[in-house]
Amino acid sequence: MSTASAVRRYRDEPVDDETLDKCLRAASWAPSGANQQPWRFVVLRSSDARAAVTAAARRTWQELKRFYGLTEPVGHADDAKSRVLRAMEEHTRVGGFAPCLVLFCVQPQRGASELQQGGSIFPAVQNFLLAARAEGLGAAITLWHDSCEDELRRLVGIPDDWLIAALVTAGWPKGRHKAVRRKPLELVAVVDRWNQPWSCGLDNS
Ligand SMILES: Cc1cc2nc3c(=O)[nH]c(=O)nc-3n(C[C@H](O)[C@H](O)[C@H](O)COP(=O)(O)O)c2cc1C
């Protein structure tokens, strides 16, 4: 888990069905409210769907760059920001696209809040990501489906009462899996009181 960071650059090599099957199976082992498993994982292989996603990814990235005033990464600068910018460029470039695209869909359950609906699909997404990491694949969650949702619904035949929660990209990574960078545990785990940090007295750094 500590090296299951988002991977956005993939080698130009297909992912075999056996490996993908392991990741999908792991997704299907996730918990969900009342064990309803209100999900469907759609492997996108058709050229129409892949083209729609690629165009949507590009659009979303251009909008994000404008919104945040992001500039193109300069040369081969190796700071974290430049690396992410370069990876995002490659991730969203037409033709350089991920070998695997999987849509995670959820059918809202009666009376469930939006948060609860998400709780019955994102554990499956995370299981997929962790299984992918265990297999040596790299993967990333994206929300790119947001800007091609109508087209994807039509191409896949997603029923109107289902939601698309995430679009995961995966493939054999270019380069190494990187350690995740997260807030120290002491800032996010507490005991009994909101501001009383968790500490087990061990040095796990
Ligand atoms: C709900 C959600 C939406 C995300 N959407 C995108 C996205 O649209 N594009 C993308 O490249 N990464 C996306 N990510 C990946 C996050 O940017 C990434 O997990 C986070 O920055 C932490 O980086 P790390 O996984 O490399 O440690 C998303 C993650 C989550 C949980």
PDB file of C-alpha atoms and ligand atoms in Angstrom:
ATOM      1  CA  MET A   1       0.000   0.000   0.000  1.00  0.00           C
ATOM      2  CA  SER A   2       2.837   2.361   0.772  1.00  0.00           C
ATOM      3  CA  THR A   3       4.056   2.141  -2.840  1.00  0.00           C
ATOM      4  CA  ALA A   4       0.643   2.004  -4.537  1.00  0.00           C
ATOM      5  CA  SER A   5       0.794   5.606  -5.708  1.00  0.00           C
ATOM      6  CA  ALA A   6      -0.989   6.720  -8.861  1.00  0.00           C
ATOM      7  CA  VAL A   7       0.864   5.572 -11.986  1.00  0.00           C
ATOM      8  CA  ARG A   8       0.094   7.587 -15.117  1.00  0.00           C
ATOM      9  CA  ARG A   9       2.843   6.467 -17.493  1.00  0.00           C
ATOM     10  CA  TYR A  10       2.630   2.995 -19.021  1.00  0.00           C
ATOM     11  CA  ARG A  11       4.791   0.870 -21.251  1.00  0.00           C
ATOM     12  CA  ASP A  12       3.348   0.144 -24.648  1.00  0.00           C
ATOM     13  CA  GLU A  13       2.588  -3.481 -23.756  1.00  0.00           C
ATOM     14  CA  PRO A  14      -0.776  -5.174 -23.375  1.00  0.00           C
ATOM     15  CA  VAL A  15      -1.963  -6.432 -20.015  1.00  0.00           C
ATOM     16  CA  ASP A  16      -2.831 -10.130 -20.228  1.00  0.00           C
ATOM     17  CA  ASP A  17      -6.358 -11.244 -19.344  1.00  0.00           C
ATOM     18  CA  GLU A  18      -5.167 -13.399 -16.454  1.00  0.00           C
ATOM     19  CA  THR A  19      -3.609 -10.435 -14.647  1.00  0.00           C
ATOM     20  CA  LEU A  20      -6.586  -8.191 -15.331  1.00  0.00           C
ATOM     21  CA  ASP A  21      -8.897 -10.961 -14.126  1.00  0.00           C
ATOM     22  CA  LYS A  22      -7.066 -11.061 -10.767  1.00  0.00           C
ATOM     23  CA  CYS A  23      -7.592  -7.316 -10.307  1.00  0.00           C
ATOM     24  CA  LEU A  24     -11.271  -7.483 -11.272  1.00  0.00           C
ATOM     25  CA  ARG A  25     -11.785 -10.462  -8.945  1.00  0.00           C
ATOM     26  CA  ALA A  26     -10.162  -8.522  -6.094  1.00  0.00           C
ATOM     27  CA  ALA A  27     -12.549  -5.637  -6.830  1.00  0.00           C
ATOM     28  CA  SER A  28     -15.470  -8.053  -6.545  1.00  0.00           C
ATOM     29  CA  TRP A  29     -14.311  -9.081  -3.038  1.00  0.00           C
ATOM     30  CA  ALA A  30     -14.858  -5.559  -1.666  1.00  0.00           C
ATOM     31  CA  PRO A  31     -17.376  -4.811   1.053  1.00  0.00           C
ATOM     32  CA  SER A  32     -20.610  -2.941   0.260  1.00  0.00           C
ATOM     33  CA  GLY A  33     -23.667  -1.825   2.209  1.00  0.00           C
ATOM     34  CA  ALA A  34     -25.709  -4.896   3.256  1.00  0.00           C
ATOM     35  CA  ASN A  35     -23.468  -6.864   0.889  1.00  0.00           C
ATOM     36  CA  GLN A  36     -25.629  -5.713  -2.001  1.00  0.00           C
ATOM     37  CA  GLN A  37     -22.629  -5.472  -4.348  1.00  0.00           C
ATOM     38  CA  PRO A  38     -24.457  -2.907  -6.459  1.00  0.00           C
ATOM     39  CA  TRP A  39     -21.622  -2.621  -8.946  1.00  0.00           C
ATOM     40  CA  ARG A  40     -20.513  -3.384 -12.448  1.00  0.00           C
ATOM     41  CA  PHE A  41     -16.926  -3.130 -13.676  1.00  0.00           C
ATOM     42  CA  VAL A  42     -16.774  -2.358 -17.385  1.00  0.00           C
ATOM     43  CA  VAL A  43     -13.519  -3.140 -19.202  1.00  0.00           C
ATOM     44  CA  LEU A  44     -13.423  -0.665 -22.086  1.00  0.00           C
ATOM     45  CA  ARG A  45     -11.900  -2.263 -25.149  1.00  0.00           C
ATOM     46  CA  SER A  46     -13.931  -0.896 -28.042  1.00  0.00           C
ATOM     47  CA  SER A  47     -12.086   1.683 -30.092  1.00  0.00           C
ATOM     48  CA  ASP A  48     -15.084   4.049 -29.858  1.00  0.00           C
ATOM     49  CA  ALA A  49     -15.115   4.012 -26.060  1.00  0.00           C
ATOM     50  CA  ARG A  50     -11.339   4.348 -25.843  1.00  0.00           C
ATOM     51  CA  ALA A  51     -11.383   7.267 -28.272  1.00  0.00           C
ATOM     52  CA  ALA A  52     -14.132   8.984 -26.240  1.00  0.00           C
ATOM     53  CA  VAL A  53     -12.117   8.588 -23.035  1.00  0.00           C
ATOM     54  CA  THR A  54      -8.889   9.752 -24.634  1.00  0.00           C
ATOM     55  CA  ALA A  55     -10.552  12.911 -25.948  1.00  0.00           C
ATOM     56  CA  ALA A  56     -12.232  13.518 -22.570  1.00  0.00           C
ATOM     57  CA  ALA A  57      -8.938  13.080 -20.725  1.00  0.00           C
ATOM     58  CA  ARG A  58      -7.277  15.606 -22.994  1.00  0.00           C
ATOM     59  CA  ARG A  59     -10.131  18.111 -22.572  1.00  0.00           C
ATOM     60  CA  THR A  60     -10.156  17.720 -18.785  1.00  0.00           C
ATOM     61  CA  TRP A  61      -6.412  18.181 -18.548  1.00  0.00           C
ATOM     62  CA  GLN A  62      -6.464  21.329 -20.710  1.00  0.00           C
ATOM     63  CA  GLU A  63      -9.258  22.752 -18.522  1.00  0.00           C
ATOM     64  CA  LEU A  64      -7.376  21.911 -15.323  1.00  0.00           C
ATOM     65  CA  LYS A  65      -4.229  23.529 -16.659  1.00  0.00           C
ATOM     66  CA  ARG A  66      -6.160  26.713 -17.478  1.00  0.00           C
ATOM     67  CA  PHE A  67      -8.011  26.662 -14.139  1.00  0.00           C
ATOM     68  CA  TYR A  68      -4.886  26.222 -12.017  1.00  0.00           C
ATOM     69  CA  GLY A  69      -2.634  28.274 -14.290  1.00  0.00           C
ATOM     70  CA  LEU A  70      -0.317  25.300 -14.760  1.00  0.00           C
ATOM     71  CA  THR A  71       2.514  25.749 -17.204  1.00  0.00           C
ATOM     72  CA  GLU A  72       4.159  23.065 -19.311  1.00  0.00           C
ATOM     73  CA  PRO A  73       6.939  21.236 -17.436  1.00  0.00           C
ATOM     74  CA  VAL A  74      10.286  22.686 -18.371  1.00  0.00           C
ATOM     75  CA  GLY A  75      12.843  20.361 -19.987  1.00  0.00           C
ATOM     76  CA  HIS A  76      13.693  17.446 -17.754  1.00  0.00           C
ATOM     77  CA  ALA A  77      13.306  19.225 -14.384  1.00  0.00           C
ATOM     78  CA  ASP A  78      13.111  16.545 -11.720  1.00  0.00           C
ATOM     79  CA  ASP A  79      11.140  18.251  -8.969  1.00  0.00           C
ATOM     80  CA  ALA A  80       7.894  16.533  -7.874  1.00  0.00           C
ATOM     81  CA  LYS A  81       5.629  19.093  -9.599  1.00  0.00           C
ATOM     82  CA  SER A  82       7.388  18.778 -12.958  1.00  0.00           C
ATOM     83  CA  ARG A  83       7.287  14.998 -12.732  1.00  0.00           C
ATOM     84  CA  VAL A  84       3.523  15.001 -12.090  1.00  0.00           C
ATOM     85  CA  LEU A  85       2.939  17.530 -14.895  1.00  0.00           C
ATOM     86  CA  ARG A  86       4.909  15.390 -17.335  1.00  0.00           C
ATOM     87  CA  ALA A  87       3.068  12.271 -16.209  1.00  0.00           C
ATOM     88  CA  MET A  88      -0.306  14.002 -16.631  1.00  0.00           C
ATOM     89  CA  GLU A  89       0.703  15.134 -20.119  1.00  0.00           C
ATOM     90  CA  GLU A  90       1.630  11.606 -21.084  1.00  0.00           C
ATOM     91  CA  HIS A  91      -1.405  10.107 -19.360  1.00  0.00           C
ATOM     92  CA  THR A  92      -3.741  12.248 -21.412  1.00  0.00           C
ATOM     93  CA  ARG A  93      -1.915  12.319 -24.726  1.00  0.00           C
ATOM     94  CA  VAL A  94      -3.794  10.883 -27.671  1.00  0.00           C
ATOM     95  CA  GLY A  95      -2.164   7.621 -28.692  1.00  0.00           C
ATOM     96  CA  GLY A  96      -0.137   7.298 -25.500  1.00  0.00           C
ATOM     97  CA  PHE A  97      -3.111   6.014 -23.678  1.00  0.00           C
ATOM     98  CA  ALA A  98      -3.449   3.368 -20.980  1.00  0.00           C
ATOM     99  CA  PRO A  99      -3.542  -0.300 -22.000  1.00  0.00           C
ATOM    100  CA  CYS A 100      -6.464  -0.910 -19.576  1.00  0.00           C
ATOM    101  CA  LEU A 101      -9.491   1.255 -18.923  1.00  0.00           C
ATOM    102  CA  VAL A 102     -12.068   0.092 -16.404  1.00  0.00           C
ATOM    103  CA  LEU A 103     -15.273   1.941 -15.534  1.00  0.00           C
ATOM    104  CA  PHE A 104     -16.622   1.404 -12.029  1.00  0.00           C
ATOM    105  CA  CYS A 105     -20.404   1.786 -11.976  1.00  0.00           C
ATOM    106  CA  VAL A 106     -22.789   1.696  -9.026  1.00  0.00           C
ATOM    107  CA  GLN A 107     -26.534   1.391  -8.749  1.00  0.00           C
ATOM    108  CA  PRO A 108     -27.738   3.740  -5.998  1.00  0.00           C
ATOM    109  CA  GLN A 109     -29.592   1.859  -3.273  1.00  0.00           C
ATOM    110  CA  ARG A 110     -32.928   3.144  -2.032  1.00  0.00           C
ATOM    111  CA  GLY A 111     -32.502   5.588   0.857  1.00  0.00           C
ATOM    112  CA  ALA A 112     -28.703   5.671   0.601  1.00  0.00           C
ATOM    113  CA  SER A 113     -26.999   9.056   0.838  1.00  0.00           C
ATOM    114  CA  GLU A 114     -24.428  10.001  -1.795  1.00  0.00           C
ATOM    115  CA  LEU A 115     -21.704   9.221   0.728  1.00  0.00           C
ATOM    116  CA  GLN A 116     -23.144   5.772   1.347  1.00  0.00           C
ATOM    117  CA  GLN A 117     -23.418   5.145  -2.393  1.00  0.00           C
ATOM    118  CA  GLY A 118     -19.756   5.997  -2.783  1.00  0.00           C
ATOM    119  CA  GLY A 119     -19.013   3.661   0.120  1.00  0.00           C
ATOM    120  CA  SER A 120     -20.408   0.794  -1.924  1.00  0.00           C
ATOM    121  CA  ILE A 121     -18.113   1.295  -4.903  1.00  0.00           C
ATOM    122  CA  PHE A 122     -14.849   2.962  -3.856  1.00  0.00           C
ATOM    123  CA  PRO A 123     -13.707  -0.001  -1.717  1.00  0.00           C
ATOM    124  CA  ALA A 124     -13.957  -2.047  -4.942  1.00  0.00           C
ATOM    125  CA  VAL A 125     -11.908   0.585  -6.766  1.00  0.00           C
ATOM    126  CA  GLN A 126      -9.279   0.461  -4.032  1.00  0.00           C
ATOM    127  CA  ASN A 127      -9.201  -3.367  -4.081  1.00  0.00           C
ATOM    128  CA  PHE A 128      -8.566  -3.157  -7.819  1.00  0.00           C
ATOM    129  CA  LEU A 129      -5.730  -0.645  -7.315  1.00  0.00           C
ATOM    130  CA  LEU A 130      -4.081  -2.747  -4.613  1.00  0.00           C
ATOM    131  CA  ALA A 131      -4.370  -5.946  -6.616  1.00  0.00           C
ATOM    132  CA  ALA A 132      -2.897  -4.122  -9.602  1.00  0.00           C
ATOM    133  CA  ARG A 133       0.029  -3.031  -7.434  1.00  0.00           C
ATOM    134  CA  ALA A 134       0.514  -6.586  -6.158  1.00  0.00           C
ATOM    135  CA  GLU A 135       0.703  -7.787  -9.777  1.00  0.00           C
ATOM    136  CA  GLY A 136       3.275  -5.106 -10.616  1.00  0.00           C
ATOM    137  CA  LEU A 137       0.805  -3.047 -12.664  1.00  0.00           C
ATOM    138  CA  GLY A 138       0.494   0.692 -12.266  1.00  0.00           C
ATOM    139  CA  ALA A 139      -2.950   2.283 -12.049  1.00  0.00           C
ATOM    140  CA  ALA A 140      -4.700   5.572 -11.392  1.00  0.00           C
ATOM    141  CA  ILE A 141      -8.217   6.641 -10.460  1.00  0.00           C
ATOM    142  CA  THR A 142      -9.624   9.323 -12.745  1.00  0.00           C
ATOM    143  CA  LEU A 143     -12.885  11.214 -13.105  1.00  0.00           C
ATOM    144  CA  TRP A 144     -12.454  11.646 -16.864  1.00  0.00           C
ATOM    145  CA  HIS A 145     -15.774   9.951 -17.502  1.00  0.00           C
ATOM    146  CA  ASP A 146     -17.377  13.218 -16.304  1.00  0.00           C
ATOM    147  CA  SER A 147     -16.644  14.871 -19.620  1.00  0.00           C
ATOM    148  CA  CYS A 148     -17.739  12.014 -21.871  1.00  0.00           C
ATOM    149  CA  GLU A 149     -20.482  10.516 -19.746  1.00  0.00           C
ATOM    150  CA  ASP A 150     -23.331  10.704 -22.279  1.00  0.00           C
ATOM    151  CA  GLU A 151     -21.188   9.075 -24.952  1.00  0.00           C
ATOM    152  CA  LEU A 152     -19.991   6.310 -22.616  1.00  0.00           C
ATOM    153  CA  ARG A 153     -23.530   5.635 -21.421  1.00  0.00           C
ATOM    154  CA  ARG A 154     -24.660   5.240 -25.030  1.00  0.00           C
ATOM    155  CA  LEU A 155     -21.686   3.128 -26.163  1.00  0.00           C
ATOM    156  CA  VAL A 156     -21.763   0.799 -23.137  1.00  0.00           C
ATOM    157  CA  GLY A 157     -25.532   0.799 -22.631  1.00  0.00           C
ATOM    158  CA  ILE A 158     -25.352   1.910 -18.997  1.00  0.00           C
ATOM    159  CA  PRO A 159     -28.888   2.019 -17.556  1.00  0.00           C
ATOM    160  CA  ASP A 160     -30.160   5.485 -16.569  1.00  0.00           C
ATOM    161  CA  ASP A 161     -30.425   4.593 -12.890  1.00  0.00           C
ATOM    162  CA  TRP A 162     -26.744   3.628 -12.602  1.00  0.00           C
ATOM    163  CA  LEU A 163     -23.923   6.051 -11.793  1.00  0.00           C
ATOM    164  CA  ILE A 164     -20.343   6.028 -13.022  1.00  0.00           C
ATOM    165  CA  ALA A 165     -18.092   6.407  -9.993  1.00  0.00           C
ATOM    166  CA  ALA A 166     -14.595   6.236 -11.480  1.00  0.00           C
ATOM    167  CA  LEU A 167     -12.576   5.423 -14.540  1.00  0.00           C
ATOM    168  CA  VAL A 168      -9.397   3.546 -13.669  1.00  0.00           C
ATOM    169  CA  THR A 169      -6.439   3.442 -16.031  1.00  0.00           C
ATOM    170  CA  ALA A 170      -3.829   0.691 -15.702  1.00  0.00           C
ATOM    171  CA  GLY A 171      -0.827  -0.783 -17.443  1.00  0.00           C
ATOM    172  CA  TRP A 172       2.745  -1.926 -16.939  1.00  0.00           C
ATOM    173  CA  PRO A 173       4.488   1.107 -15.468  1.00  0.00           C
ATOM    174  CA  LYS A 174       7.322   3.043 -17.025  1.00  0.00           C
ATOM    175  CA  GLY A 175       9.823   3.292 -14.208  1.00  0.00           C
ATOM    176  CA  ARG A 176       9.473   2.307 -10.568  1.00  0.00           C
ATOM    177  CA  HIS A 177       6.482   2.365  -8.248  1.00  0.00           C
ATOM    178  CA  LYS A 178       6.905   5.428  -6.017  1.00  0.00           C
ATOM    179  CA  ALA A 179       6.310   5.605  -2.279  1.00  0.00           C
ATOM    180  CA  VAL A 180       3.136   7.497  -1.408  1.00  0.00           C
ATOM    181  CA  ARG A 181       3.505  10.894   0.257  1.00  0.00           C
ATOM    182  CA  ARG A 182       0.955  11.348   3.036  1.00  0.00           C
ATOM    183  CA  LYS A 183       0.394  13.411   6.164  1.00  0.00           C
ATOM    184  CA  PRO A 184       2.060  11.950   9.242  1.00  0.00           C
ATOM    185  CA  LEU A 185      -0.190   9.507  11.069  1.00  0.00           C
ATOM    186  CA  GLU A 186      -0.006  11.692  14.206  1.00  0.00           C
ATOM    187  CA  LEU A 187      -1.912  14.410  12.336  1.00  0.00           C
ATOM    188  CA  VAL A 188      -4.750  12.200  11.203  1.00  0.00           C
ATOM    189  CA  ALA A 189      -5.259   9.566  13.924  1.00  0.00           C
ATOM    190  CA  VAL A 190      -6.417  10.560  17.401  1.00  0.00           C
ATOM    191  CA  VAL A 191      -7.528   8.824  20.591  1.00  0.00           C
ATOM    192  CA  ASP A 192     -10.816   9.666  22.283  1.00  0.00           C
ATOM    193  CA  ARG A 193     -10.533  13.406  21.696  1.00  0.00           C
ATOM    194  CA  TRP A 194     -10.410  15.244  18.354  1.00  0.00           C
ATOM    195  CA  ASN A 195      -7.027  16.824  19.071  1.00  0.00           C
ATOM    196  CA  GLN A 196      -5.380  14.019  21.043  1.00  0.00           C
ATOM    197  CA  PRO A 197      -2.884  12.391  18.649  1.00  0.00           C
ATOM    198  CA  TRP A 198      -2.587   8.660  18.376  1.00  0.00           C
ATOM    199  CA  SER A 199       0.782   7.401  19.507  1.00  0.00           C
ATOM    200  CA  CYS A 200       1.807   3.827  20.113  1.00  0.00           C
ATOM    201  CA  GLY A 201       5.270   4.767  21.326  1.00  0.00           C
ATOM    202  CA  LEU A 202       6.967   2.945  18.436  1.00  0.00           C
ATOM    203  CA  ASP A 203       9.105   4.655  15.861  1.00  0.00           C
ATOM    204  CA  ASN A 204       7.633   3.455  12.558  1.00  0.00           C
ATOM    205  CA  SER A 205       9.088   6.220  10.426  1.00  0.00           C
TER     206      SER A 205
HETATM  207  C1  LIG B   1     -11.897  10.470  -6.155  1.00  0.00           C
HETATM  208  C2  LIG B   1     -10.562  10.596  -6.855  1.00  0.00           C
HETATM  209  C3  LIG B   1     -10.489  11.220  -8.103  1.00  0.00           C
HETATM  210  C4  LIG B   1      -9.277  11.310  -8.798  1.00  0.00           C
HETATM  211  N1  LIG B   1      -9.268  11.861 -10.048  1.00  0.00           N
HETATM  212  C5  LIG B   1      -8.114  11.867 -10.744  1.00  0.00           C
HETATM  213  C6  LIG B   1      -8.103  12.336 -12.103  1.00  0.00           C
HETATM  214  O1  LIG B   1      -9.139  12.728 -12.656  1.00  0.00           O
HETATM  215  N2  LIG B   1      -6.926  12.296 -12.772  1.00  0.00           N
HETATM  216  C7  LIG B   1      -5.782  11.827 -12.187  1.00  0.00           C
HETATM  217  O2  LIG B   1      -4.754  11.786 -12.861  1.00  0.00           O
HETATM  218  N3  LIG B   1      -5.750  11.391 -10.916  1.00  0.00           N
HETATM  219  C8  LIG B   1      -6.897  11.391 -10.172  1.00  0.00           C
HETATM  220  N4  LIG B   1      -6.900  10.895  -8.900  1.00  0.00           N
HETATM  221  C9  LIG B   1      -5.650  10.389  -8.303  1.00  0.00           C
HETATM  222  C10 LIG B   1      -5.127  11.357  -7.232  1.00  0.00           C
HETATM  223  O3  LIG B   1      -4.665  12.535  -7.855  1.00  0.00           O
HETATM  224  C11 LIG B   1      -4.014  10.681  -6.438  1.00  0.00           C
HETATM  225  O4  LIG B   1      -4.488   9.500  -5.854  1.00  0.00           O
HETATM  226  C12 LIG B   1      -3.488  11.586  -5.336  1.00  0.00           C
HETATM  227  O5  LIG B   1      -2.944  12.753  -5.886  1.00  0.00           O
HETATM  228  C13 LIG B   1      -2.445  10.907  -4.480  1.00  0.00           C
HETATM  229  O6  LIG B   1      -1.329  10.623  -5.265  1.00  0.00           O
HETATM  230  P1  LIG B   1      -0.634   9.179  -5.212  1.00  0.00           P
HETATM  231  O7  LIG B   1      -1.735   8.178  -5.422  1.00  0.00           O
HETATM  232  O8  LIG B   1       0.338   9.205  -6.336  1.00  0.00           O
HETATM  233  O9  LIG B   1      -0.006   9.027  -3.900  1.00  0.00           O
HETATM  234  C14 LIG B   1      -8.090  10.799  -8.202  1.00  0.00           C
HETATM  235  C15 LIG B   1      -8.173  10.173  -6.945  1.00  0.00           C
HETATM  236  C16 LIG B   1      -9.379  10.055  -6.287  1.00  0.00           C
HETATM  237  C17 LIG B   1      -9.441   9.329  -4.946  1.00  0.00           C
END
